[in-house]
XYZ file of C-alpha atoms in Angstrom:
758
model
C 48.191 -34.003 154.546
C 48.869 -34.862 150.397
C 50.877 -32.925 148.551
C 49.030 -30.914 145.719
C 51.112 -32.229 142.627
C 53.054 -30.629 140.360
C 52.724 -29.859 137.054
C 54.742 -31.508 134.622
C 58.019 -29.172 134.173
C 58.475 -27.375 130.162
C 61.248 -25.899 128.948
C 60.945 -22.127 129.683
C 58.318 -21.944 132.233
C 58.208 -21.296 135.881
C 57.883 -24.019 138.012
C 56.883 -24.150 141.617
C 56.100 -25.787 144.405
C 56.526 -27.358 147.994
C 59.978 -28.966 149.343
C 61.588 -29.366 152.497
C 64.772 -27.273 153.323
C 67.326 -28.087 155.571
C 67.677 -25.453 158.256
C 69.387 -26.448 161.351
C 70.043 -29.110 164.221
C 67.270 -28.258 166.364
C 64.327 -27.402 163.571
C 65.710 -29.941 160.875
C 64.097 -29.463 157.648
C 61.031 -26.892 157.475
C 58.207 -26.865 154.264
C 59.011 -23.912 152.045
C 57.727 -22.535 148.821
C 60.203 -22.712 145.936
C 59.957 -20.690 142.727
C 62.373 -21.440 139.531
C 62.117 -18.798 137.065
C 64.917 -17.428 134.565
C 67.572 -19.430 136.011
C 66.985 -18.379 139.291
C 65.528 -20.087 142.638
C 64.387 -18.641 145.206
C 61.909 -19.552 148.324
C 59.860 -18.237 150.712
C 58.180 -19.224 153.771
C 54.414 -19.165 152.383
C 53.100 -18.262 148.814
C 52.112 -15.164 150.495
C 55.107 -14.001 150.382
C 56.031 -13.836 146.600
C 55.361 -10.711 146.525
C 57.453 -8.712 149.367
C 59.982 -11.199 151.008
C 62.476 -13.551 149.208
C 64.162 -15.686 151.923
C 66.988 -16.584 149.248
C 67.761 -16.967 145.896
C 70.557 -19.067 143.815
C 71.977 -18.737 140.086
C 71.956 -21.814 138.606
C 73.972 -20.559 135.987
C 77.031 -21.282 138.133
C 75.378 -23.846 140.577
C 76.042 -27.745 141.272
C 73.107 -29.997 141.411
C 73.456 -33.372 143.599
C 71.569 -36.111 144.006
C 71.466 -37.827 147.367
C 68.966 -40.397 147.670
C 65.650 -41.538 146.318
C 63.583 -38.136 148.066
C 66.646 -35.665 149.072
C 68.879 -33.396 146.318
C 72.001 -30.566 146.904
C 72.041 -27.421 144.823
C 75.450 -25.450 145.542
C 77.032 -22.716 144.049
C 80.306 -23.485 145.440
C 80.451 -22.324 149.323
C 78.853 -19.200 149.498
C 75.483 -20.792 149.364
C 73.982 -24.532 150.006
C 70.198 -25.748 150.218
C 69.840 -29.612 151.087
C 66.394 -29.616 149.727
C 64.122 -33.056 150.231
C 61.047 -33.731 148.505
C 57.838 -35.754 149.340
C 58.484 -38.869 147.144
C 60.660 -39.772 144.335
C 58.596 -38.995 141.449
C 58.287 -35.308 142.853
C 62.573 -34.928 143.295
C 62.524 -36.135 140.145
C 60.746 -34.004 138.542
C 62.112 -30.497 140.490
C 65.839 -32.356 139.166
C 64.494 -32.248 135.437
C 63.174 -28.740 135.761
C 66.578 -27.410 137.847
C 68.797 -29.043 134.586
C 66.800 -27.430 132.051
C 67.204 -24.103 133.916
C 70.466 -24.644 134.743
C 71.558 -25.655 131.020
C 69.333 -22.913 129.458
C 70.831 -20.442 131.567
C 74.432 -21.029 130.913
C 73.388 -21.240 127.422
C 72.117 -17.475 127.866
C 75.229 -16.552 129.822
C 77.669 -17.759 127.065
C 75.372 -16.083 124.308
C 75.512 -12.678 126.204
C 79.516 -13.365 126.779
C 80.036 -13.684 123.096
C 77.443 -10.755 121.796
C 80.311 -8.438 121.458
C 82.412 -11.190 118.691
C 78.677 -10.674 116.150
C 79.825 -10.746 112.600
C 79.492 -7.283 111.023
C 76.423 -6.685 108.056
C 78.892 -6.435 105.513
C 80.599 -9.293 103.612
C 83.759 -10.852 105.742
C 87.192 -10.216 105.260
C 89.310 -12.806 105.985
C 90.110 -11.270 109.545
C 85.877 -11.805 109.971
C 85.766 -14.846 109.455
C 85.869 -15.589 113.147
C 82.719 -13.727 114.066
C 80.603 -15.674 111.338
C 81.888 -18.730 112.206
C 80.928 -17.776 115.927
C 77.223 -17.295 114.314
C 77.069 -20.404 112.365
C 77.659 -22.068 115.828
C 75.803 -20.465 117.868
C 72.395 -20.984 115.406
C 73.490 -24.665 115.593
C 73.502 -24.841 119.189
C 70.095 -23.515 119.231
C 68.960 -26.114 116.868
C 70.441 -28.336 119.069
C 68.335 -26.668 122.309
C 65.343 -27.192 120.004
C 65.737 -30.794 119.505
C 66.236 -31.016 123.241
C 63.364 -29.590 123.798
C 61.114 -31.938 121.812
C 63.044 -34.404 123.225
C 61.795 -33.294 126.388
C 58.342 -32.809 125.718
C 58.236 -36.309 124.053
C 59.853 -37.604 127.122
C 56.749 -35.586 129.226
C 54.243 -37.897 126.933
C 55.417 -40.917 127.735
C 55.422 -40.242 131.753
C 52.147 -39.097 131.016
C 50.748 -42.297 129.343
C 53.247 -44.460 131.855
C 50.731 -43.083 134.823
C 47.389 -43.833 132.772
C 48.497 -47.131 131.797
C 49.755 -47.573 136.061
C 46.570 -46.482 136.668
C 44.535 -48.827 134.330
C 46.211 -51.962 136.173
C 45.822 -50.621 139.266
C 41.491 -50.835 138.579
C 42.130 -54.278 137.056
C 43.820 -55.402 140.107
C 40.623 -54.095 141.859
C 38.269 -56.690 139.575
C 37.485 -60.357 140.891
C 39.075 -61.822 138.364
C 37.909 -64.572 136.043
C 39.667 -66.978 133.457
C 39.075 -63.969 130.661
C 40.284 -60.885 132.691
C 43.188 -62.392 133.925
C 44.105 -63.147 130.747
C 43.772 -59.541 130.041
C 46.012 -58.746 132.979
C 48.348 -60.357 132.047
C 48.378 -58.771 128.112
C 48.403 -55.362 129.911
C 50.949 -56.432 132.345
C 53.317 -57.199 129.310
C 52.544 -54.290 127.478
C 53.355 -52.185 130.961
C 56.531 -53.920 130.581
C 57.084 -53.003 126.955
C 56.297 -49.293 128.025
C 58.620 -49.000 130.689
C 61.110 -50.352 128.633
C 60.701 -47.808 125.640
C 60.314 -45.001 128.352
C 63.955 -46.138 129.490
C 65.238 -46.468 126.023
C 63.855 -42.792 125.320
C 65.132 -41.199 128.124
C 68.571 -42.901 128.005
C 68.655 -41.236 124.525
C 67.759 -38.012 125.491
C 70.256 -37.725 128.170
C 73.182 -39.188 125.175
C 71.630 -36.355 123.232
C 72.080 -33.636 125.578
C 75.547 -34.503 126.722
C 76.898 -34.636 122.892
C 75.639 -31.504 122.686
C 76.500 -30.375 125.355
C 80.167 -31.476 125.453
C 80.333 -30.025 121.416
C 79.211 -26.894 122.784
C 81.769 -26.910 125.555
C 84.205 -27.547 122.604
C 83.353 -24.502 120.479
C 83.637 -22.290 123.031
C 87.213 -23.729 123.940
C 87.907 -23.413 120.711
C 87.359 -19.889 120.138
C 89.125 -18.653 123.644
C 92.015 -20.257 122.357
C 91.280 -18.229 119.045
C 90.633 -14.987 120.828
C 93.929 -15.871 122.975
C 96.163 -16.227 119.515
C 94.849 -12.929 118.195
C 95.625 -10.721 121.590
C 99.157 -12.400 121.172
C 99.563 -11.586 117.751
C 98.968 -8.450 118.377
C 101.052 -7.466 121.410
C 103.719 -9.424 119.099
C 103.264 -6.764 116.258
C 103.464 -3.922 118.833
C 106.583 -5.194 120.562
C 108.175 -5.854 116.879
C 106.885 -2.119 115.738
C 109.078 -0.814 118.670
C 111.798 -2.971 118.299
C 112.366 -1.904 114.673
C 111.851 2.047 115.864
C 114.806 1.341 117.837
C 117.136 -0.504 115.613
C 116.514 2.597 113.074
C 117.562 5.173 115.316
C 120.587 2.982 116.384
C 121.546 2.129 112.260
C 121.151 6.004 112.031
C 123.213 6.826 114.802
C 120.681 10.133 115.606
C 117.901 11.143 117.458
C 114.708 11.014 115.570
C 112.962 14.217 115.534
C 109.239 14.652 117.169
C 106.505 13.848 114.890
C 105.241 17.299 115.577
C 108.302 18.861 113.733
C 107.095 16.690 110.412
C 103.595 16.757 111.046
C 101.665 18.877 112.669
C 98.626 17.312 112.764
C 99.871 13.538 113.606
C 101.235 15.833 116.636
C 97.534 17.254 117.482
C 96.280 14.036 117.438
C 98.836 12.378 119.844
C 98.455 15.082 122.431
C 94.521 13.923 122.153
C 95.357 10.141 122.412
C 97.784 11.198 125.396
C 95.357 13.265 127.153
C 92.675 10.738 126.885
C 95.314 7.913 128.066
C 96.475 9.725 131.262
C 92.254 10.529 132.208
C 92.462 6.677 132.161
C 94.812 6.288 134.070
C 93.580 8.585 136.903
C 89.825 7.496 136.767
C 87.737 7.692 139.714
C 86.531 4.680 141.558
C 84.256 3.561 143.589
C 85.585 1.069 146.473
C 84.585 -2.402 147.594
C 82.151 -2.681 149.833
C 82.767 -0.638 153.195
C 84.976 -2.198 156.215
C 83.636 -1.361 159.716
C 86.856 0.653 160.515
C 86.570 3.182 157.265
C 84.933 3.902 154.087
C 86.260 4.619 150.384
C 84.921 7.487 147.895
C 85.832 8.382 144.787
C 88.544 11.680 145.185
C 87.529 14.962 144.271
C 87.797 15.830 140.643
C 90.246 18.275 141.298
C 93.179 15.546 141.975
C 92.485 14.999 137.979
C 94.913 18.040 137.246
C 98.006 16.700 139.200
C 96.739 13.074 138.593
C 99.808 12.159 136.952
C 102.344 13.634 139.631
C 100.461 11.817 142.418
C 99.399 8.465 141.287
C 103.061 7.706 142.819
C 102.970 3.795 142.869
C 101.158 3.145 139.666
C 102.968 5.736 137.562
C 106.318 5.565 139.304
C 106.086 1.327 138.718
C 104.640 1.792 135.187
C 108.038 4.037 134.106
C 110.320 1.127 136.253
C 108.123 -1.763 134.094
C 108.902 0.555 131.019
C 112.317 0.761 131.823
C 112.872 -2.955 132.098
C 111.512 -3.844 129.020
C 113.511 -1.211 127.210
C 117.005 -1.884 129.061
C 116.122 -5.707 127.787
C 115.201 -4.411 124.211
C 118.518 -2.622 123.803
C 120.225 -5.400 125.316
C 118.875 -7.762 122.633
C 119.412 -5.392 119.702
C 122.890 -4.103 120.306
C 125.123 -6.366 118.744
C 128.394 -5.118 121.326
C 126.473 -5.721 124.055
C 127.539 -8.321 126.096
C 126.502 -12.034 125.842
C 126.370 -14.683 127.860
C 128.859 -17.144 127.160
C 126.113 -20.461 127.460
C 123.189 -20.608 129.018
C 122.495 -23.443 131.503
C 118.468 -25.111 130.901
C 116.203 -24.652 133.409
C 115.074 -27.718 135.111
C 111.764 -28.988 133.536
C 109.945 -30.505 136.760
C 107.043 -32.656 137.577
C 103.484 -30.994 136.830
C 101.581 -34.207 138.227
C 101.634 -36.461 141.707
C 99.520 -39.858 141.761
C 95.488 -39.145 142.480
C 94.943 -39.728 145.756
C 92.999 -42.816 146.952
C 89.091 -42.953 147.587
C 90.203 -44.664 151.405
C 86.981 -43.903 153.639
C 87.430 -43.069 157.361
C 85.303 -41.694 159.848
C 87.272 -38.358 161.083
C 84.932 -38.260 164.389
C 85.651 -41.266 165.278
C 89.212 -40.054 166.135
C 88.360 -36.940 167.109
C 85.756 -37.376 169.169
C 88.012 -37.908 172.156
C 90.431 -35.020 171.197
C 88.094 -32.078 172.041
C 90.061 -29.759 173.907
C 93.298 -31.427 173.833
C 96.388 -29.960 172.041
C 96.340 -32.052 168.403
C 100.119 -31.666 168.457
C 100.333 -34.582 170.712
C 97.728 -36.808 169.492
C 99.107 -39.618 166.652
C 96.546 -39.218 163.883
C 96.783 -42.056 160.575
C 97.857 -40.355 157.412
C 94.469 -40.469 155.782
C 93.579 -37.113 157.591
C 97.146 -35.574 155.760
C 98.269 -34.464 152.419
C 101.896 -35.664 151.399
C 103.591 -32.531 152.548
C 105.418 -31.958 155.546
C 104.688 -28.966 157.530
C 108.596 -27.662 156.715
C 107.276 -27.600 153.206
C 104.029 -25.831 153.940
C 106.170 -23.228 155.139
C 108.213 -22.920 152.067
C 105.391 -22.751 150.160
C 104.853 -18.880 151.224
C 107.213 -18.396 148.460
C 105.100 -18.906 145.780
C 104.445 -15.634 145.178
C 107.970 -14.266 145.488
C 107.539 -11.929 143.027
C 106.100 -9.501 145.348
C 109.431 -8.978 147.253
C 111.343 -8.789 144.345
C 109.290 -5.182 143.076
C 109.127 -4.056 146.862
C 112.939 -3.905 146.398
C 113.090 -1.788 143.974
C 110.395 0.499 145.485
C 111.806 4.000 145.951
C 109.381 4.823 149.077
C 108.536 2.784 151.508
C 105.211 3.239 151.605
C 104.810 1.814 148.169
C 106.956 -1.234 149.405
C 104.606 -1.736 152.238
C 102.150 -2.441 149.716
C 103.657 -5.432 148.114
C 104.987 -6.753 151.313
C 101.531 -6.687 152.891
C 100.319 -8.218 149.177
C 102.927 -10.654 150.016
C 101.434 -11.650 153.524
C 97.922 -11.931 152.168
C 99.297 -14.467 149.073
C 100.367 -16.769 151.894
C 96.839 -17.993 152.506
C 95.712 -18.557 148.691
C 96.870 -22.152 148.740
C 95.058 -22.773 151.894
C 91.449 -22.831 150.458
C 90.997 -25.526 149.634
C 93.556 -27.885 151.388
C 91.953 -29.624 154.299
C 94.492 -31.838 154.998
C 97.097 -31.870 157.499
C 100.588 -31.835 156.753
C 102.921 -34.228 158.031
C 104.364 -33.237 161.558
C 108.367 -32.699 161.423
C 111.011 -35.245 162.905
C 113.162 -33.214 165.068
C 116.309 -31.861 163.361
C 114.245 -32.873 159.521
C 114.920 -30.159 157.051
C 113.840 -28.995 153.652
C 115.621 -27.079 151.101
C 113.882 -25.269 147.752
C 116.425 -24.291 145.805
C 115.470 -22.007 143.051
C 118.115 -20.210 142.519
C 118.543 -20.259 138.597
C 114.797 -20.461 138.041
C 113.757 -17.819 140.087
C 116.521 -16.336 141.991
C 116.161 -17.498 145.550
C 116.686 -20.376 148.143
C 115.074 -21.077 151.379
C 116.154 -23.465 154.105
C 113.967 -24.808 156.878
C 114.711 -27.073 159.787
C 112.318 -28.318 162.938
C 114.193 -27.206 165.935
C 111.961 -28.161 168.821
C 109.368 -31.059 168.882
C 107.488 -30.505 172.199
C 106.512 -27.570 171.382
C 106.670 -27.983 167.686
C 108.819 -25.082 166.218
C 110.007 -24.522 162.461
C 112.977 -21.680 161.709
C 112.731 -21.147 157.851
C 114.968 -18.707 156.165
C 115.481 -17.435 152.079
C 117.371 -15.361 150.754
C 117.057 -13.423 147.236
C 119.635 -12.285 144.672
C 117.255 -9.314 144.100
C 118.020 -7.733 147.672
C 115.624 -9.382 150.187
C 115.739 -11.978 153.177
C 113.014 -13.619 154.403
C 113.016 -15.507 157.808
C 110.119 -16.795 160.451
C 110.246 -18.991 163.316
C 106.373 -20.566 163.364
C 105.205 -23.246 166.642
C 101.603 -24.162 165.722
C 98.750 -24.118 168.734
C 95.775 -26.068 167.602
C 92.566 -26.920 169.775
C 89.845 -29.232 169.333
C 86.648 -27.791 169.829
C 83.765 -30.002 168.997
C 82.586 -28.323 165.825
C 85.949 -27.035 164.500
C 89.378 -26.872 164.802
C 91.030 -23.778 165.493
C 95.036 -23.716 164.854
C 97.284 -20.742 166.110
C 100.237 -19.677 164.265
C 102.797 -18.277 166.968
C 105.681 -16.775 166.726
C 107.054 -13.766 163.936
C 108.055 -13.060 160.280
C 111.001 -11.189 159.229
C 111.449 -9.208 155.617
C 114.374 -7.264 155.639
C 115.852 -5.336 151.976
C 119.367 -5.175 151.352
C 118.890 -1.812 149.350
C 116.896 0.355 151.682
C 117.720 -1.335 154.846
C 113.778 -1.404 155.790
C 113.258 -4.288 158.552
C 109.306 -5.598 158.745
C 107.814 -8.068 161.039
C 104.463 -9.402 161.214
C 102.707 -12.281 162.903
C 100.028 -14.684 161.302
C 96.183 -14.810 161.456
C 94.268 -18.014 162.935
C 93.141 -20.705 160.358
C 89.787 -22.540 161.483
C 88.766 -25.710 160.176
C 84.523 -26.082 159.962
C 82.895 -29.256 160.101
C 84.676 -31.740 161.983
C 81.302 -34.108 162.427
C 79.307 -33.731 159.896
C 79.383 -31.919 156.022
C 81.927 -31.225 153.675
C 85.325 -29.521 155.339
C 85.678 -25.832 154.711
C 89.040 -23.576 155.744
C 88.490 -20.253 156.815
C 91.225 -17.430 158.146
C 90.243 -14.731 160.319
C 92.478 -12.031 162.822
C 94.161 -9.089 162.348
C 98.061 -8.533 161.310
C 99.862 -5.585 161.778
C 103.073 -5.143 159.247
C 105.283 -2.758 160.764
C 108.421 -1.015 159.369
C 110.695 -1.006 162.504
C 113.641 1.362 159.910
C 110.637 4.311 159.290
C 107.556 3.405 161.712
C 105.224 2.466 158.466
C 102.516 0.180 159.088
C 99.796 -1.488 157.320
C 96.703 -2.983 159.378
C 95.195 -6.066 157.768
C 92.049 -7.211 158.777
C 91.015 -10.797 158.099
C 86.898 -10.910 158.116
C 85.397 -14.018 159.421
C 83.150 -16.099 157.630
C 79.261 -14.772 158.437
C 76.211 -16.407 157.206
C 74.437 -13.167 157.775
C 77.129 -10.997 156.188
C 76.914 -9.120 152.642
C 80.476 -8.957 152.286
C 82.034 -11.065 149.979
C 83.481 -14.330 151.560
C 87.315 -14.339 152.621
C 87.291 -10.161 152.870
C 90.453 -8.893 153.702
C 90.948 -5.041 154.018
C 93.643 -2.737 155.098
C 95.361 0.659 155.351
C 99.129 1.679 155.027
C 100.054 4.513 157.682
C 103.281 6.375 158.318
C 104.926 6.869 161.662
C 102.679 9.761 162.428
C 99.296 7.584 161.681
C 98.418 9.527 158.395
C 97.167 7.319 155.964
C 98.719 7.049 152.395
C 96.699 3.471 151.152
C 93.895 1.169 150.965
C 94.005 -2.492 150.127
C 90.990 -4.655 149.144
C 90.712 -7.970 148.358
C 90.022 -11.839 149.587
C 92.932 -13.528 150.739
C 91.912 -16.514 147.804
C 91.768 -14.709 145.066
C 93.760 -11.119 144.269
C 94.453 -7.786 146.182
C 93.702 -3.936 144.984
C 95.653 -0.991 146.620
C 94.831 2.614 146.253
C 96.020 5.853 146.824
C 94.324 8.235 149.525
C 94.070 11.680 148.184
C 92.192 12.996 151.769
C 90.823 11.744 154.504
C 88.217 12.973 156.934
C 85.962 11.296 159.679
C 82.457 10.856 157.919
C 79.153 9.180 159.910
C 79.167 6.697 162.798
C 78.874 3.205 162.096
C 75.986 0.690 163.195
C 78.002 0.402 166.976
C 78.196 4.034 167.342
C 81.886 4.627 166.485
C 83.017 7.178 163.908
C 84.143 6.304 160.574
C 86.934 7.550 158.379
C 86.259 8.065 155.305
C 89.131 8.101 152.744
C 89.031 10.022 149.172
C 91.341 7.269 146.697
C 92.354 6.939 143.083
C 91.384 4.192 140.957
C 92.635 0.776 142.574
C 95.426 -1.444 140.911
C 95.726 -4.561 140.901
C 98.640 -5.631 142.788
C 98.079 -9.422 143.462
C 96.386 -12.299 141.808
C 96.078 -16.012 142.549
C 97.791 -18.367 140.253
C 94.988 -21.093 138.887
C 95.176 -24.360 140.190
C 97.019 -26.615 137.746
C 94.602 -29.391 135.738
C 93.255 -32.019 137.860
C 94.327 -30.646 141.153
C 91.620 -31.870 142.463
C 92.637 -35.299 142.491
C 95.691 -34.223 144.021
C 94.979 -32.660 147.268
C 94.484 -29.234 145.441
C 98.262 -28.843 145.285
C 99.260 -25.603 143.211
C 102.081 -26.103 140.899
C 104.625 -25.247 143.334
C 103.253 -27.738 146.163
C 103.416 -30.515 143.428
C 107.556 -30.362 142.691
C 107.928 -29.286 146.903
C 108.364 -33.325 147.210
C 109.878 -34.503 143.633
C 113.402 -36.699 144.852
C 116.281 -34.711 144.017
C 119.896 -35.499 144.107
C 122.675 -34.249 146.956
C 119.483 -32.838 149.418
C 120.614 -33.447 153.192
C 119.797 -36.955 154.371
C 117.405 -35.334 156.985
C 115.306 -33.772 154.123
C 111.457 -33.868 153.981
C 111.468 -35.405 150.111
C 113.450 -39.004 151.994
C 110.868 -39.410 154.516
C 109.574 -42.692 153.686
C 106.088 -42.681 155.272
C 105.571 -39.065 153.536
C 106.559 -41.026 150.246
C 104.312 -43.963 150.780
C 101.373 -42.004 151.212
C 102.412 -39.792 148.066
C 102.434 -43.249 146.097
C 99.189 -44.428 147.054
C 100.128 -46.779 149.755
C 98.322 -45.908 152.726
C 98.503 -49.149 154.936
C 102.189 -49.218 154.598
C 102.627 -45.312 155.441
C 100.523 -45.897 158.577
C 103.039 -48.602 159.698
C 105.943 -46.117 158.865
C 104.780 -43.505 160.678
C 104.539 -45.208 163.989
C 107.641 -46.392 163.475
C 109.441 -43.305 163.063
C 107.678 -41.692 165.764
C 108.406 -44.094 168.001
C 112.206 -43.928 167.118
C 111.654 -40.107 167.806
C 110.376 -40.935 171.334
C 113.105 -43.234 171.629
C 115.988 -40.563 170.591
C 114.603 -38.421 172.941
C 114.537 -40.236 176.142
C 117.999 -41.346 175.721
C 118.917 -37.332 175.321
C 116.955 -36.464 178.834
C 119.064 -38.881 180.562
C 122.166 -37.832 178.778
C 121.014 -34.450 180.211
C 120.451 -35.901 183.716
C 123.512 -37.688 184.032
C 125.487 -34.433 182.748
C 124.035 -32.395 184.756
C 126.172 -31.411 188.472
C 123.321 -31.509 190.853
C 119.891 -32.752 189.226
C 116.388 -31.759 190.343
C 113.393 -33.925 189.161
C 111.332 -31.829 187.014
C 113.533 -29.409 185.658
C 115.453 -31.033 182.801
C 114.749 -30.611 179.067
C 116.382 -32.307 176.338
C 119.028 -29.072 175.578
C 118.623 -29.748 171.584
C 120.555 -27.498 169.496
C 119.750 -27.098 166.006
C 122.150 -27.792 163.107
C 121.713 -24.824 160.727
C 119.989 -22.123 163.125
C 120.855 -20.518 166.138
C 118.521 -18.696 168.573
C 119.406 -14.899 168.990
C 117.622 -11.812 170.052
C 116.849 -9.356 167.071
C 117.691 -5.887 168.129
C 115.537 -4.089 165.419
C 111.985 -6.368 166.463
C 113.022 -6.865 170.412
C 112.133 -10.357 169.577
C 114.176 -13.689 170.010
C 113.982 -16.153 166.938
C 116.198 -18.610 165.613
C 118.201 -17.513 162.814
C 120.070 -18.872 159.702
C 123.963 -19.444 161.199
C 125.290 -20.628 157.648
C 127.116 -23.978 156.303
C 123.763 -25.805 154.522
C 124.476 -24.617 151.089
C 128.476 -24.879 151.606
C 128.002 -28.427 153.298
C 125.628 -29.764 150.372
C 128.433 -27.973 147.823
C 131.147 -30.138 149.282
C 128.301 -33.044 149.641
C 129.608 -33.335 153.704
C 126.588 -34.203 155.289
C 128.533 -36.059 158.496
C 126.782 -33.964 161.040
C 123.275 -34.639 160.352
C 121.567 -37.241 162.708
C 119.671 -40.253 161.294
C 116.174 -39.604 161.702
C 114.376 -41.619 159.155
C-alpha cells in the first residue's frame, strides 16, 4: 500500500507524516505518526492519538540529525533520547531532513534571541556603556535578515523540486509514446533540458547550503564575541570591587586608626546599609524545593520560622563564607603590608601540555573478540590496544585527585558533619572523568609504578604501584601539605555478560585528616559498559556507597541510580544523606556524578506518606541548596583525544627523574599515544610474554626454597617495592600501605632496587 505523499516543508509550518521508528530487536521498525511543530518532534502510534497520548518528544534545538543511508536517519539529543527512523523512500527522507534542519535552525535562533533578551538597548540615546546592547540589536536584525534570505532560497529550492518532478513526468509520458523520427528528436531535446535543469538545481541547492553555512558561522562568531564582552565586563566589575576594598584597607593602615562606622557620620546611609544587609540575609536563607525525590526520602522547604535564626543555623554556608572572607582578607593584608615577610624568589610553575596526538580512526569489530569471552574474567584475556586508551590503570587511579580542592576545603572544616559533605562530594567527583571514557586503560605490569608530583602546583603528591598481578591489585598513596592523606587498594573484577560489561572494583579507599584525626573509608560502585554488541558504547555507574567516619561514627549514604529508560529522574543521578552516630540526618546531597553536586542543611525530619512499594519515606525540611562541586569543562578537541580531561592529558607526559618502572616509560603505551598502533600491539605482546616468563621463574624459585613443597600450594611470594600489607586498627581492613622511601630515592637518583619490567 502506497504512503500518502507529505507536502513539501516550508519554514514555520507544521510538518506531519508517517515514519518507521526502531523499537527493539523483537519488533524492529514500527510505523508511527510524526508531527514537527515549534522546534519539537513528537510521535504517536496513530493520528487519532494526537489529541490525548504523545509517545515521545525531542527538542531539536539541542538535537543532532545524522543521515545513515538512503532511507534511514537518526535524531539524538546527546544520549537521553535517540530516534532511529526510516522513511519509505529517499525523496521522503530528504523532505523530512529538510524540514528538521529548518526547524532546528529556527529553534536555535529563537533560543539565542530569548537568551539575549535581557541585553536589549534602552530607549534613550546610548552612552558609551550602552554601545554593546545596541550592537547586539544590530546583529540580531542582521540575523533576522539572513534568516529571511534563507527562507527565500528554500522557497526557490522547493520550486525547483516541483518543476523538476513535472519534467520527470513529461519524460515518462514521452517514453510511452511509439516514437517516430520527429518524436525521437524531441525526446533528445527534452532529455538535454532535463539534464541542464538538474545541473541548475544542484547549483542552486549548493548555493543555498553555502549561504546557510555562512550565516550560521557569522552568527556563532557574533555570539562568541558577545560572550567575551560580557565576561570582560563581569571581570572588570569584580576587579573594581577588589580595588575599592584594597583602597579602603590601605587608608586605614595609613591613618593608623579605626575608621568610624558609617552610622556615626551619616545616619541616612546607616539606615540604607541596614536594609541592604537584611535583604542579603534573606537571599542567603531563601528556602527551596529540592531536586526530584529519591525513593528513600523527600525534601521540602523548611518552615518559615527558620528565617529568624537562619544566619545562626545555616552552618556550613555561613562558616564557609566567613572562612573564605578571612582567607581573602589575610591575602590582601599580606599584599598591602610592606613589613610582612615576602618570599625571596618565586619558582615558576611548570607549563604542562594541553594536547596529545589525535586518536587514529582504526576500525576493529569489538564483538568479534568479545563473543568468546562471555562469563570470563577479562583481566586474564589479552586484548589489542585498539580498545585501550593511552593511560595505565595506575594513572586512572591518580585521576581521582582531579578535584583535590574538595579535600583541601574539608581539612579546614571545624565540624565533622561539614567535613563529611566535602568527602562525599570528592567520592562522587572521581566518576566524572568516566562519562565518555569508553576506552580500556592498560593493565599495569607487576611492580609498575606511577608518581604524580604536584607539590609545587597543588600542594600534593601521590604514588601508585601494581602490587599483585593475579588478581590484579594496585595500591595508591597521596599526601597533601594541607593536612590530608588518601590511600586506596583496588582490585578489579570484570565480567562480560553479552550485551554489557560489568566492572566491580573491590577493596577500600581511606582518607585521613591530620588536624581532626578523622578517619574516613568507603568503597567504589559498579561500572557498566553498555552496547557491546551493537550501537554506541556508553557508561553507567550504579550502586550504593557508605562513607564512614570511624572516629565520630558519622555516615553518608550515597545512592547512584542506574539508568532506566522509563525513569523520570535525570540520568546519572546521585543522592545522599549525612547522619551522625545516632542516625540523625543533618545534610542532604543531590546532583549527578557527571556534572555537579549540591548540599542543603536539614532543619527538621518527619515520616511522610508511603512510597510506591508501600515503604514509609522520610520527609526532610531543608534550607536552600548550595553547590559543593562542579565538573571542570573538557579541553577543546577532547573528542579527538580520548575525551581526556586537562589533568589526564598531562599524566603520560614524559618527565625526568621518575623511576624506571614508571608508566611514562612503558613503550607500548607510548607507541599508542603516538598513533603507531601496530607497533604498540607487537610491543604489548612482548611485555606480556616477558611478564609470564618472570612469574614462572619466580614460582620455580619459591618451590626450590620451600622445605617440603606440596603441589598446588605455592604462590609467587611477590613483595611490593614501596608498599607493605598491614592491618588497619581503625577500619579493621587489611591493605597495602605506603612504607616510604620512594621520594628519597628519587631525590638521590638511586633506583638500583627497581626491577627491569619494560
